Amino acid sequence: MAEEVELNPKQKKEIAKWFLLNSPAGEIQYVAKDLRLVLNDNEVYDEAVSESFPIYNKSHMICLQMPAGAGDVLVTSFGELGENEYLDPRTAQVAIVDHVKQVCTEVRPATDEELSSAYVEEFRSALDVEILKYAGEAYPKGVCSVYCTKGKEVEGPGFNFELVVVISACRLSPQNFCNGSWRSVWTIEFQDEAQVLEVKGKLQVGAHYFEEGNVQLDAKHECGDSTLFQSPDDSAISISNILRHHETEYLASLEDLRRKLPVTRTLFPWHNTSQFSLTREITKELGIGK
Amino acid sequence: GSKTAQGRRGHLEEGAWDAIHVIEVAPEEEGIARYCLTSTVMLSLTTDHESSGTFSLSGSIRRQMNMDLSVSEGHLCNMGKMIEEMEGKLRNSLDQVYFGKTKEMVCTLRPPSEVIMRLPDSTGL
């Protein structure tokens, strides 16, 4: 038998990071708690969590409460200003975040350089209003935000810019052994010359059920559409209609996928004569006396 | 028992059913044996369809069953029937859990449009 070799700290850290990054929605803290015991090495543990949590938080687009009733902030790569700083465009505030504890520790107002120009902001805030309406209706536990990811300094017509809509909803019910999440990321390219808006969506649904078992769903979908470049209010309405249409269609297709597994109606005839000879064969082969 | 499948028509791209059954047999009274069956089924389904993107559903379920049975027909007969019954129950549980629970979760995250109209104002759910 091969000699057991203990893994070096770097290898242990990589394995720990894999588990952390692959935790289902809402479960990374449970996984981290177990890993701390398994690793039994605080240095490796600390490195693994400090490297994994920021990636996990941004990928899952977690929602944190800002202190003193300042509202909610989504932790996303689109709003990332610094390693622990995340912009909330709606309230023009920047949240300082502790990734491992998954809390917002401080809030400060955003500087002018961190916000979009007045011209782009007209489009961004109009879209934000429509998306808030849509997400409020469609997602009981949804949180949304609209970011400007390209061209935030554009002062007027003649240049392109890009907005990103993020919708994040999760239903965490660990007492019922069940957690799930819905994430939508919609990228809208405002193309000035062609006077069109190119819309690209990435939807991701996850569910984890672990009572008397362990079942995970991971479903992804990409789609696209386009519409005319109109005024901020009209563009916002067109875009939110596109989102609503595609997301509703995707939801319907997910339910269609519920195909019944095949059912065989005939039971195996355990009692027939071949069974007796099978027993005889096995008894003979195993050399068991009767 | 293990079975893998590749779908040609329809949406299923790849499916795998792996079942492990462990039976403990102990003599009870004269002519009767106690059978303790622990079964684990690991199921994995993936689809990759243009209109619906990628869909991956996988995991495992474990159940136990105890029975005291006469040995007059032999052990094979008893064990065979238990395993068959167990696999039937597991298949139904899987249907409820895999599809039922995950569908329930998706509907909670984002209720279908008809349901939204009828949702009460109070935060019931």
Tab-separated table of N, CA and C in Angstrom, chain A residues 19 38 90 120 137 141 148 169 174 187 219 230 241 275:
chain	number	residue	atom	x	y	z
A	19	PHE	N	-13.688	24.301	-2.090
A	19	PHE	CA	-14.921	24.066	-1.352
A	19	PHE	C	-15.658	25.362	-1.074
A	38	VAL	N	-11.458	21.036	9.845
A	38	VAL	CA	-10.778	20.038	9.015
A	38	VAL	C	-9.319	20.425	8.786
A	90	ARG	N	-27.785	54.040	-6.753
A	90	ARG	CA	-29.095	54.623	-6.437
A	90	ARG	C	-28.991	55.713	-5.379
A	120	VAL	N	-25.296	60.657	-18.729
A	120	VAL	CA	-25.453	59.198	-18.580
A	120	VAL	C	-26.378	58.879	-17.406
A	137	GLU	N	-42.159	43.586	-8.617
A	137	GLU	CA	-43.305	42.720	-8.956
A	137	GLU	C	-42.897	41.272	-9.106
A	141	LYS	N	-38.163	38.373	-3.189
A	141	LYS	CA	-36.987	38.646	-2.365
A	141	LYS	C	-35.860	39.235	-3.196
A	148	CYS	N	-23.193	51.991	-14.425
A	148	CYS	CA	-22.615	52.380	-15.699
A	148	CYS	C	-21.225	51.778	-15.734
A	169	ALA	N	-31.736	37.578	-6.280
A	169	ALA	CA	-32.759	37.173	-5.321
A	169	ALA	C	-32.307	35.886	-4.666
A	174	PRO	N	-32.364	27.441	5.672
A	174	PRO	CA	-31.547	26.315	6.144
A	174	PRO	C	-32.297	25.424	7.132
A	187	THR	N	-26.512	43.329	-19.806
A	187	THR	CA	-25.585	44.363	-20.280
A	187	THR	C	-26.245	45.090	-21.440
A	219	ALA	N	-28.543	26.016	-13.186
A	219	ALA	CA	-29.034	26.250	-14.543
A	219	ALA	C	-28.593	27.626	-15.017
A	230	GLN	N	-33.617	55.501	-27.583
A	230	GLN	CA	-34.625	56.574	-27.449
A	230	GLN	C	-34.274	57.466	-26.270
A	241	ASN	N	-39.054	45.972	-20.597
A	241	ASN	CA	-39.961	45.032	-21.277
A	241	ASN	C	-39.198	43.844	-21.838
A	275	GLN	N	-35.123	-18.636	-10.807
A	275	GLN	CA	-34.583	-18.112	-9.549
A	275	GLN	C	-33.993	-19.251	-8.721
